Short mmCIF file of C-alpha atoms in Angstrom, two decimals:
data_model
loop_
_atom_site.label_atom_id
_atom_site.label_comp_id
_atom_site.label_asym_id
_atom_site.label_seq_id
_atom_site.Cartn_x
_atom_site.Cartn_y
_atom_site.Cartn_z
CA MET A 507 -44.09 29.52 11.11
CA ALA A 508 -42.22 27.21 8.82
CA THR A 509 -44.04 24.16 7.49
CA ARG A 510 -42.71 20.63 7.99
CA GLU A 511 -41.64 20.64 4.33
CA GLU A 512 -39.72 23.89 4.78
CA ILE A 513 -37.97 22.58 7.88
CA THR A 514 -37.06 19.32 6.09
CA SER A 515 -35.61 21.20 3.18
CA GLY A 516 -33.70 23.52 5.55
CA LEU A 517 -32.24 20.46 7.29
CA ALA A 518 -31.34 18.98 3.91
CA GLU A 519 -29.31 22.10 3.11
CA ILE A 520 -27.45 21.81 6.41
CA LEU A 521 -26.82 18.10 5.94
CA GLU A 522 -25.39 18.72 2.50
CA GLU A 523 -23.10 21.48 3.77
CA VAL A 524 -21.88 19.64 6.86
CA ALA A 525 -21.83 16.00 5.82
CA GLY A 526 -22.17 15.94 2.03
CA VAL A 527 -25.58 14.26 2.18
CA ASN A 528 -27.49 14.37 -1.11
CA PRO A 529 -30.59 16.54 -0.47
CA ASP A 530 -32.69 14.09 -2.49
CA ASP A 531 -31.96 11.43 0.15
CA VAL A 532 -33.32 13.54 3.01
CA ALA A 533 -36.85 12.53 4.06
CA GLU A 534 -38.68 12.40 7.40
CA GLU A 535 -38.36 8.64 7.87
CA LYS A 536 -34.59 8.62 7.33
CA SER A 537 -32.29 7.92 10.29
CA PHE A 538 -29.37 10.34 10.61
CA THR A 539 -26.94 7.58 11.60
CA ASP A 540 -28.15 4.49 9.75
CA ASP A 541 -29.52 5.97 6.52
CA LEU A 542 -27.68 9.24 6.02
CA ASP A 543 -24.33 8.15 7.53
CA VAL A 544 -24.01 11.23 9.75
CA ASP A 545 -21.41 10.52 12.44
CA SER A 546 -21.61 11.86 15.99
CA LEU A 547 -19.29 14.84 15.41
CA SER A 548 -21.14 15.88 12.26
CA MET A 549 -24.44 15.57 14.15
CA VAL A 550 -23.13 18.21 16.57
CA GLU A 551 -22.48 20.49 13.61
CA VAL A 552 -25.96 19.83 12.23
CA VAL A 553 -27.55 20.71 15.57
CA VAL A 554 -25.62 23.97 15.97
CA ALA A 555 -26.44 25.00 12.38
CA ALA A 556 -30.12 24.09 12.85
CA GLU A 557 -30.34 26.17 16.03
CA GLU A 558 -29.10 29.18 14.10
CA LYS A 559 -31.23 28.57 11.02
CA PHE A 560 -34.52 27.98 12.87
CA GLY A 561 -33.96 30.11 15.99
CA VAL A 562 -34.38 27.20 18.41
CA LYS A 563 -32.38 25.80 21.30
CA ILE A 564 -31.68 22.09 21.04
CA PRO A 565 -30.19 20.96 24.36
CA ASP A 566 -27.63 18.13 24.29
CA ASN A 567 -29.95 15.78 26.22
CA GLU A 568 -32.56 16.30 23.51
CA VAL A 569 -30.20 15.45 20.64
CA GLN A 570 -30.14 11.73 21.53
CA ASN A 571 -33.91 11.59 20.91
CA LEU A 572 -33.55 12.96 17.39
CA LYS A 573 -33.03 9.65 15.60
CA THR A 574 -34.71 10.55 12.31
CA VAL A 575 -35.11 13.66 10.22
CA GLY A 576 -38.80 13.59 11.22
CA ASP A 577 -37.85 13.63 14.94
CA ALA A 578 -35.79 16.79 14.31
CA VAL A 579 -38.55 18.39 12.24
CA SER A 580 -41.08 17.76 15.01
CA TYR A 581 -38.81 19.18 17.68
CA ILE A 582 -38.08 22.31 15.64
CA GLU A 583 -41.75 22.74 14.72
CA ALA A 584 -42.78 22.51 18.38
CA ASN A 585 -40.06 24.79 19.76
CA HIS A 586 -39.36 27.60 17.32
CA MET B 1417 24.51 -2.72 10.04
CA SER B 1418 21.23 -4.57 9.88
CA ASN B 1419 20.69 -7.82 8.00
CA VAL B 1420 17.19 -6.66 6.99
CA ASP B 1421 17.26 -4.71 3.73
CA VAL B 1422 14.76 -1.87 3.40
CA VAL B 1423 13.84 -0.33 0.05
CA VAL B 1424 11.75 2.55 -1.25
CA THR B 1425 8.85 1.44 -3.45
CA GLY B 1426 6.60 4.49 -3.59
CA LEU B 1427 6.86 8.29 -3.55
CA GLY B 1428 4.30 11.04 -3.08
CA ALA B 1429 4.48 14.79 -2.60
CA THR B 1430 2.63 18.04 -2.86
CA THR B 1431 4.95 21.03 -2.70
CA PRO B 1432 5.34 24.66 -3.79
CA LEU B 1433 6.92 23.28 -6.96
CA GLY B 1434 4.15 20.92 -7.98
CA GLY B 1435 1.14 18.90 -6.90
CA ASP B 1436 2.95 15.59 -7.25
CA VAL B 1437 6.42 14.05 -7.35
CA ALA B 1438 6.87 14.26 -11.13
CA SER B 1439 6.05 17.96 -11.37
CA THR B 1440 8.09 18.78 -8.25
CA TRP B 1441 11.12 16.90 -9.60
CA ASP B 1442 10.79 18.49 -13.07
CA ALA B 1443 10.71 21.94 -11.46
CA MET B 1444 13.78 21.13 -9.36
CA LEU B 1445 15.77 19.92 -12.36
CA ALA B 1446 14.74 23.05 -14.26
CA GLY B 1447 15.87 25.25 -11.36
CA ARG B 1448 12.48 26.87 -10.84
CA SER B 1449 11.61 28.74 -7.66
CA GLY B 1450 8.39 28.01 -5.78
CA VAL B 1451 8.59 31.24 -3.81
CA GLY B 1452 6.18 34.10 -4.44
CA PRO B 1453 4.53 37.11 -2.84
CA LEU B 1454 1.99 36.55 -0.08
CA THR B 1455 -1.33 37.95 -1.27
CA GLN B 1456 -3.28 37.45 1.98
CA GLU B 1457 -4.57 40.62 3.60
CA TRP B 1458 -2.68 39.97 6.86
CA ALA B 1459 0.63 39.91 5.05
CA VAL B 1460 0.59 43.66 4.48
CA GLN B 1461 1.64 44.36 8.07
CA MET B 1462 4.38 41.70 8.12
CA PRO B 1463 8.08 42.43 7.70
CA VAL B 1464 8.21 39.27 5.55
CA ARG B 1465 5.70 39.17 2.69
CA ILE B 1466 6.93 36.16 0.70
CA ALA B 1467 6.45 32.42 1.05
CA ALA B 1468 6.54 29.13 -0.83
CA GLU B 1469 2.88 28.23 -1.05
CA LEU B 1470 1.49 24.98 -2.44
CA ALA B 1471 1.36 24.79 -6.23
CA VAL B 1472 -1.92 22.84 -6.08
CA GLU B 1473 -4.56 23.63 -3.48
CA PRO B 1474 -5.98 20.65 -1.54
CA THR B 1475 -9.45 21.72 -2.71
CA GLU B 1476 -8.45 20.59 -6.20
CA VAL B 1477 -7.78 17.07 -4.91
CA LEU B 1478 -10.04 16.31 -1.93
CA ASP B 1479 -13.77 16.90 -1.69
CA ARG B 1480 -15.26 19.78 0.30
CA VAL B 1481 -16.87 17.72 3.05
CA ARG B 1482 -13.67 15.76 3.68
CA LEU B 1483 -11.72 19.01 3.93
CA ARG B 1484 -14.08 20.36 6.63
CA ARG B 1485 -12.70 17.67 8.96
CA LEU B 1486 -9.03 18.03 8.08
CA ASP B 1487 -6.43 20.57 9.04
CA ARG B 1488 -4.52 21.70 5.95
CA SER B 1489 -1.46 19.77 7.21
CA GLU B 1490 -3.58 16.61 7.46
CA ALA B 1491 -5.14 17.11 4.03
CA ILE B 1492 -1.81 17.41 2.25
CA ALA B 1493 -0.32 14.52 4.23
CA LEU B 1494 -3.20 12.35 2.97
CA ILE B 1495 -2.70 13.60 -0.60
CA ALA B 1496 1.03 12.74 -0.53
CA ALA B 1497 0.45 9.38 1.18
CA LYS B 1498 -2.22 8.40 -1.35
CA GLN B 1499 0.13 9.20 -4.23
CA ALA B 1500 2.91 7.13 -2.65
CA TRP B 1501 0.55 4.25 -1.94
CA THR B 1502 -0.73 4.20 -5.53
CA ASP B 1503 2.81 4.54 -6.85
CA SER B 1504 3.95 1.51 -4.82
CA GLY B 1505 1.38 -0.83 -6.35
CA LEU B 1506 0.43 -2.01 -2.85
CA GLU B 1507 -3.22 -1.13 -3.47
CA THR B 1508 -3.68 -4.41 -5.28
CA ALA B 1509 -0.99 -6.45 -3.53
CA GLY B 1510 -3.19 -7.92 -0.80
CA LEU B 1511 -0.95 -6.58 1.97
CA ASP B 1512 -1.69 -7.90 5.48
CA ARG B 1513 -2.66 -4.67 7.27
CA GLU B 1514 -1.23 -5.99 10.54
CA ARG B 1515 2.15 -5.61 8.77
CA LEU B 1516 1.52 -1.99 7.70
CA GLY B 1517 2.75 0.90 9.85
CA VAL B 1518 2.83 4.69 9.64
CA SER B 1519 5.59 7.06 10.73
CA PHE B 1520 4.56 10.57 9.81
CA GLY B 1521 5.17 13.86 11.54
CA SER B 1522 4.82 17.60 11.49
CA GLY B 1523 6.97 20.34 12.92
CA ILE B 1524 4.15 22.54 14.17
CA GLY B 1525 1.00 20.46 13.64
CA GLY B 1526 -2.55 21.79 13.31
CA ALA B 1527 -1.79 25.38 14.32
CA GLN B 1528 -4.05 26.82 11.62
CA THR B 1529 -7.02 25.00 13.10
CA LEU B 1530 -6.08 26.01 16.64
CA LEU B 1531 -5.84 29.67 15.68
CA ASN B 1532 -8.90 29.75 13.41
CA GLN B 1533 -11.07 28.04 16.02
CA ASP B 1534 -9.77 30.43 18.68
CA ASP B 1535 -11.01 33.28 16.48
CA ILE B 1536 -14.44 31.61 16.38
CA LEU B 1537 -14.39 31.09 20.15
CA GLU B 1538 -13.60 34.76 20.74
CA GLU B 1539 -16.14 36.06 18.24
CA SER B 1540 -19.06 33.65 18.62
CA GLY B 1541 -18.59 31.66 21.81
CA PRO B 1542 -17.86 28.02 22.63
CA ARG B 1543 -20.96 26.52 21.00
CA LYS B 1544 -19.70 27.58 17.55
CA VAL B 1545 -16.33 25.85 17.94
CA SER B 1546 -16.15 22.93 15.51
CA PRO B 1547 -16.48 19.43 17.01
CA HIS B 1548 -13.65 18.46 14.64
CA THR B 1549 -11.23 20.90 16.32
CA VAL B 1550 -9.27 18.44 18.44
CA PRO B 1551 -8.69 15.75 15.80
CA MET B 1552 -7.75 18.54 13.39
CA LEU B 1553 -5.16 20.18 15.63
CA MET B 1554 -3.59 17.19 17.38
CA PRO B 1555 -0.04 16.65 16.19
CA ASN B 1556 -0.61 12.94 15.51
CA GLY B 1557 -3.57 13.82 13.26
CA PRO B 1558 -1.77 13.45 9.90
CA ALA B 1559 -0.27 10.06 10.88
CA ALA B 1560 -3.57 8.87 12.32
CA TRP B 1561 -5.60 9.81 9.23
CA ILE B 1562 -3.09 8.02 6.98
CA GLY B 1563 -3.35 4.98 9.23
CA ILE B 1564 -7.15 5.05 8.97
CA ASP B 1565 -7.26 5.56 5.20
CA PHE B 1566 -4.93 2.63 4.52
CA GLY B 1567 -5.93 0.44 7.46
CA ALA B 1568 -2.49 0.38 9.08
CA GLN B 1569 -2.44 -1.86 12.17
CA ALA B 1570 1.27 -2.28 12.93
CA GLY B 1571 1.49 1.03 14.79
CA VAL B 1572 1.05 4.68 13.87
CA HIS B 1573 3.73 7.09 15.06
CA ALA B 1574 3.96 10.88 14.89
CA MET B 1575 7.37 12.49 14.98
CA ALA B 1576 7.86 16.03 16.19
CA SER B 1577 11.45 17.18 15.79
CA ALA B 1578 10.95 20.53 14.08
CA CYS B 1579 12.72 20.70 10.72
CA ALA B 1580 14.22 17.22 11.16
CA THR B 1581 10.76 15.65 11.45
CA GLY B 1582 10.38 14.25 7.93
CA ALA B 1583 13.81 12.60 8.03
CA GLU B 1584 13.31 11.26 11.53
CA ALA B 1585 10.02 9.72 10.40
CA LEU B 1586 11.89 7.79 7.69
CA ALA B 1587 14.51 6.72 10.24
CA LEU B 1588 11.83 5.35 12.57
CA GLY B 1589 10.16 3.61 9.62
CA LEU B 1590 13.48 1.92 8.88
CA ASP B 1591 13.69 0.75 12.50
CA MET B 1592 10.11 -0.57 12.43
CA ILE B 1593 10.88 -2.79 9.46
CA ARG B 1594 14.31 -3.89 10.67
CA SER B 1595 12.93 -4.85 14.06
CA GLY B 1596 10.27 -7.03 12.43
CA ARG B 1597 7.28 -4.94 13.49
CA ALA B 1598 6.17 -4.15 9.94
CA ASP B 1599 6.78 -5.10 6.32
CA VAL B 1600 5.67 -1.74 4.96
CA VAL B 1601 5.73 1.72 6.50
CA ILE B 1602 4.21 4.90 5.07
CA ALA B 1603 6.74 7.50 6.23
CA GLY B 1604 7.07 11.23 5.77
CA GLY B 1605 6.30 14.71 6.94
CA THR B 1606 3.84 17.52 6.46
CA GLU B 1607 3.62 21.22 7.25
CA ALA B 1608 1.02 23.89 6.50
CA VAL B 1609 1.19 26.86 8.83
CA ILE B 1610 1.24 29.89 6.57
CA HIS B 1611 -0.84 31.89 9.03
CA PRO B 1612 -0.07 35.26 10.64
CA LEU B 1613 0.93 33.92 14.07
CA PRO B 1614 3.61 31.35 13.16
CA PHE B 1615 4.69 33.81 10.48
CA ALA B 1616 5.04 36.65 12.97
CA GLY B 1617 6.84 34.31 15.35
CA PHE B 1618 9.50 33.29 12.85
CA ALA B 1619 9.78 36.91 11.71
CA ALA B 1620 10.31 38.01 15.32
CA MET B 1621 13.24 35.58 15.49
CA ARG B 1622 14.69 37.37 12.44
CA ALA B 1623 15.01 33.92 10.90
CA MET B 1624 13.27 34.62 7.57
CA SER B 1625 14.45 36.37 4.43
CA THR B 1626 13.01 39.86 3.93
CA ARG B 1627 13.83 39.96 0.23
CA ASN B 1628 10.21 40.89 -0.45
CA ASP B 1629 10.88 42.50 -3.83
CA GLU B 1630 12.55 39.42 -5.32
CA PRO B 1631 10.74 36.38 -3.92
CA GLU B 1632 12.32 33.89 -6.30
CA LYS B 1633 15.78 35.04 -5.23
CA ALA B 1634 15.11 35.02 -1.49
CA SER B 1635 16.14 31.44 -0.76
CA ARG B 1636 19.88 31.42 -1.50
CA PRO B 1637 21.77 28.88 0.59
CA TRP B 1638 25.53 29.52 0.94
CA ASP B 1639 25.30 32.81 -0.98
CA LYS B 1640 27.01 35.82 0.63
CA ASN B 1641 23.75 37.78 0.44
CA ARG B 1642 21.51 35.17 2.09
CA ASP B 1643 19.37 36.69 4.81
CA GLY B 1644 17.17 33.92 6.14
CA PHE B 1645 14.96 31.01 5.14
CA VAL B 1646 11.74 31.21 3.13
CA PHE B 1647 8.68 29.79 4.86
CA GLY B 1648 7.09 26.99 2.87
CA GLU B 1649 4.31 24.43 3.07
CA GLY B 1650 4.09 20.92 1.69
CA ALA B 1651 4.08 17.20 2.35
CA GLY B 1652 6.22 14.27 1.28
CA ALA B 1653 5.54 10.55 1.68
CA VAL B 1654 7.79 7.55 1.09
CA ILE B 1655 6.78 3.90 1.09
CA LEU B 1656 9.45 1.91 2.92
CA GLU B 1657 9.27 -1.84 2.42
CA ARG B 1658 11.22 -4.90 3.50
CA ALA B 1659 13.28 -5.71 0.40
CA GLU B 1660 12.32 -9.39 0.33
CA HIS B 1661 8.65 -8.41 0.55
CA ALA B 1662 9.04 -5.94 -2.31
CA ARG B 1663 10.91 -8.41 -4.52
CA ALA B 1664 8.43 -11.20 -3.82
CA ARG B 1665 5.61 -9.07 -5.23
CA GLY B 1666 7.70 -7.80 -8.13
CA ALA B 1667 7.58 -4.19 -6.97
CA ARG B 1668 9.43 -1.39 -8.71
CA ILE B 1669 12.26 -0.37 -6.37
CA TYR B 1670 13.59 3.19 -6.40
CA ALA B 1671 16.49 2.83 -3.97
CA ARG B 1672 17.57 1.30 -0.65
CA LEU B 1673 17.30 3.23 2.58
CA ALA B 1674 20.62 1.82 3.69
CA GLY B 1675 21.18 3.65 6.95
CA ALA B 1676 20.10 6.36 9.35
CA GLY B 1677 21.82 8.35 12.06
CA ILE B 1678 19.99 10.34 14.73
CA THR B 1679 21.73 12.55 17.28
CA SER B 1680 20.96 15.58 19.41
CA ASP B 1681 23.14 18.59 20.14
CA GLY B 1682 22.33 19.15 23.81
CA TYR B 1683 23.39 22.71 23.10
CA ASP B 1684 20.75 25.36 22.28
CA ILE B 1685 17.02 25.51 21.55
CA VAL B 1686 17.44 27.31 18.21
CA GLN B 1687 21.15 27.77 17.38
CA PRO B 1688 22.86 24.86 15.70
CA ASP B 1689 26.19 23.83 17.14
CA PRO B 1690 28.57 26.10 15.16
CA GLU B 1691 31.00 23.23 14.61
CA CYS B 1692 28.17 20.90 13.57
CA LYS B 1693 29.33 18.29 16.09
CA GLY B 1694 25.87 16.72 16.36
CA GLY B 1695 25.48 16.76 12.58
CA ILE B 1696 28.86 15.10 12.14
CA ARG B 1697 27.90 12.35 14.57
CA ALA B 1698 24.59 11.85 12.74
CA MET B 1699 26.27 11.58 9.33
CA SER B 1700 28.96 9.23 10.69
CA ARG B 1701 26.35 7.02 12.32
CA ALA B 1702 24.27 6.88 9.15
CA LEU B 1703 27.34 5.83 7.16
CA ARG B 1704 28.27 3.15 9.69
CA ASP B 1705 24.68 1.95 9.79
CA ALA B 1706 24.75 1.61 6.00
CA GLY B 1707 28.09 -0.21 6.07
CA LEU B 1708 29.66 2.56 3.99
CA THR B 1709 32.36 5.16 4.34
CA GLY B 1710 32.31 8.80 3.31
CA ALA B 1711 34.14 7.88 0.11
CA ASP B 1712 31.07 5.96 -1.08
CA ILE B 1713 28.81 9.05 -0.97
CA ALA B 1714 28.68 10.86 -4.34
CA HIS B 1715 26.00 13.40 -3.43
CA VAL B 1716 24.64 15.17 -0.35
CA ASN B 1717 21.24 16.86 -0.24
CA ALA B 1718 22.10 19.38 2.45
CA HIS B 1719 19.87 20.87 5.12
CA ALA B 1720 21.14 24.41 4.20
CA THR B 1721 18.17 26.73 4.78
CA SER B 1722 19.70 30.05 3.65
CA THR B 1723 20.24 31.47 7.13
CA PRO B 1724 23.48 33.38 7.79
CA ALA B 1725 24.32 31.28 10.88
CA GLY B 1726 23.25 27.78 9.91
CA ASP B 1727 24.52 27.16 6.41
CA MET B 1728 28.26 27.16 6.95
CA GLY B 1729 28.37 24.84 9.97
CA GLU B 1730 26.94 22.05 7.85
CA ILE B 1731 29.71 22.58 5.28
CA ILE B 1732 32.29 21.89 8.00
CA GLY B 1733 30.21 18.88 9.00
CA ILE B 1734 29.98 17.35 5.53
CA ARG B 1735 33.69 17.91 4.93
CA THR B 1736 34.53 16.19 8.23
CA ALA B 1737 32.07 13.29 8.15
CA VAL B 1738 31.81 12.58 4.42
CA GLY B 1739 34.75 14.33 2.73
CA ALA B 1740 35.45 17.08 0.21
CA HIS B 1741 34.39 15.02 -2.84
CA PRO B 1742 30.54 14.85 -2.87
CA VAL B 1743 28.50 17.13 -5.09
CA ILE B 1744 26.14 18.91 -2.74
CA THR B 1745 22.95 20.87 -3.21
CA SER B 1746 20.18 22.58 -1.30
CA THR B 1747 16.82 22.06 -2.96
CA LYS B 1748 15.43 24.56 -0.42
CA SER B 1749 16.75 27.21 -2.80
CA MET B 1750 13.76 26.25 -4.97
CA SER B 1751 11.15 24.75 -2.63
CA GLY B 1752 11.67 27.10 0.29
CA HIS B 1753 11.87 25.54 3.75
CA LEU B 1754 9.09 23.01 4.23
CA LEU B 1755 9.88 22.62 7.97
CA GLY B 1756 8.48 19.27 9.10
CA ALA B 1757 8.08 18.09 5.50
CA ALA B 1758 11.58 19.12 4.43
CA GLY B 1759 13.33 15.86 5.33
CA ALA B 1760 10.77 13.80 3.44
CA VAL B 1761 10.66 15.95 0.30
CA GLU B 1762 14.45 16.23 0.23
CA SER B 1763 14.79 12.46 0.68
CA ILE B 1764 12.60 12.10 -2.40
CA ALA B 1765 14.97 14.47 -4.25
CA ALA B 1766 17.97 12.36 -3.16
CA ILE B 1767 16.24 9.13 -4.21
CA LEU B 1768 15.38 10.54 -7.64
CA ALA B 1769 18.91 11.94 -7.98
CA ILE B 1770 20.17 8.35 -7.60
CA ARG B 1771 17.59 7.02 -10.07
CA ASP B 1772 18.18 9.67 -12.74
CA SER B 1773 21.94 10.16 -12.19
CA VAL B 1774 21.57 13.91 -11.73
CA VAL B 1775 22.02 16.38 -8.88
CA PRO B 1776 19.29 19.04 -8.75
CA PRO B 1777 20.66 22.58 -8.64
CA THR B 1778 21.09 25.14 -5.89
CA ILE B 1779 19.69 28.26 -7.48
CA ASN B 1780 20.65 31.82 -6.50
CA LEU B 1781 24.21 30.89 -5.52
CA ASP B 1782 25.53 33.96 -7.33
CA ASP B 1783 28.26 34.96 -4.89
CA PRO B 1784 29.33 31.98 -2.79
CA ASP B 1785 30.34 32.48 0.85
CA ASP B 1786 34.14 32.54 1.10
CA ARG B 1787 34.06 29.57 3.45
CA LEU B 1788 32.17 27.39 0.95
CA ASP B 1789 34.83 24.88 -0.05
CA LEU B 1790 32.65 22.06 -1.33
CA ASP B 1791 31.39 21.40 -4.86
CA VAL B 1792 27.82 22.73 -5.19
CA ALA B 1793 25.63 22.03 -8.24
CA ALA B 1794 25.08 25.76 -8.58
CA HIS B 1795 22.41 27.20 -10.92
CA LYS B 1796 22.09 24.09 -13.10
CA ALA B 1797 21.37 20.40 -12.57
CA ARG B 1798 24.56 18.34 -12.73
CA PRO B 1799 24.70 14.88 -14.35
CA LEU B 1800 26.42 12.49 -11.93
CA GLU B 1801 26.54 8.75 -11.31
CA ILE B 1802 25.27 8.37 -7.72
CA PRO B 1803 25.71 4.92 -6.16
CA ALA B 1804 24.95 6.43 -2.75
CA ALA B 1805 23.57 9.75 -1.48
CA LEU B 1806 23.17 11.29 1.96
CA ASN B 1807 20.39 13.59 3.13
CA ASN B 1808 20.77 15.88 6.15
CA SER B 1809 17.97 17.40 8.23
CA PHE B 1810 18.49 19.47 11.37
CA GLY B 1811 15.80 20.96 13.58
CA PHE B 1812 15.20 23.57 16.29
CA GLY B 1813 15.91 21.87 19.57
CA GLY B 1814 19.15 20.38 18.27
CA HIS B 1815 17.74 17.40 16.36
CA ASN B 1816 20.09 15.96 13.72
CA VAL B 1817 19.11 13.25 11.27
CA ALA B 1818 21.17 11.87 8.38
CA LEU B 1819 19.84 9.27 5.95
CA VAL B 1820 21.84 7.23 3.43
CA PHE B 1821 20.18 6.01 0.26
CA THR B 1822 21.87 3.65 -2.21
CA ARG B 1823 21.05 2.16 -5.58
CA ALA B 1824 18.87 -0.90 -5.15
#
């Protein structure tokens, strides 16, 4: 089981690769859209990469609930 | 003839000869070839193993994350457009973006993306296909991205007329300004499809040179031993501007785009009309549109791609429509054939030929075809006063475009 910190840092790696987000800016309270400037197409890439990295399924109807990095961490923590 | 004067105020290019206009032009005047061996693994099985690849990779210019969302043809279109925009001085001119248009095309479009994503689909399934696939492969992608980067709101158009695309994009840009729709148009063409499928397709047509052992000698327009064109990649961008607008802001003016002629053969999907009838009509129209006669044209940058069938028809055409006097050249002997970008990059060569009073050479013309009865600047650049120059571009499908540039 990965810790919340490990999941956050894994997401930071993906966000850097896909959208050029500085890993130092990635924290649980940050919003993907408003704070990290991740557009809708890049968010799709983040989700697909996160599924692979953490061995989870993130259905499309779940993605709209993942507003912040913390939301994503919680979902991954609960489902992997 | 139009009473609206249109001038060229900015140039940009990334080609097999250089990553910008200055290096490309220097290489042309020096008679350097941009053709080399293909080193990709897939090339081993191809009958043609040479190409004119970009001198400067887009990764050296654009950042990694940006490039993830761009087809190679889009990336290099943006690089060329940005150079032209900076060159024009419009960045700081406070241009009303409702008066800025884009006319930019590609012969084949985002085929690399289409094929690469199809590989991913086959190997890993639909969920792994990039969400950027469609905007990367759509043929209007390069024009649209340029429009977004520079905020163009007067209309964004994407030509697709095979190897006449770049020239047709300039012709449409001219129309946009003359008709009052725009004061400035970013016009040009882009192509980047050095990938096994388009490569195999052109090879299957027996259209490409197989001079694999001497890449730099493979593109040899009008030479007796020519055996096909050399596949190239690149992008060229030209800033077209209403002359009054350019003068009012004190812009540096390279040349006038004085006229354009567009015709179609209505003849064959790949073979040019052997008598160049459509080409002759295009050249004649361009001259009339510019208010000139053939006698005014000192130099022609020819379409001449180095194919056995195509090269000589154009010679008949130039002789008929323009006359026997102009000094002609084919810069494809050095750049290879840039397909949808060819008309734009070769227009830039014609514009700089006017500016610098010099015709760039046709290299490799060692043993001219017996039917070549026009004066070619063979091997070496030729100093020449050029009050007016004509550029020809012809494309699969029977598209013919002639452009006339004059001293400003």
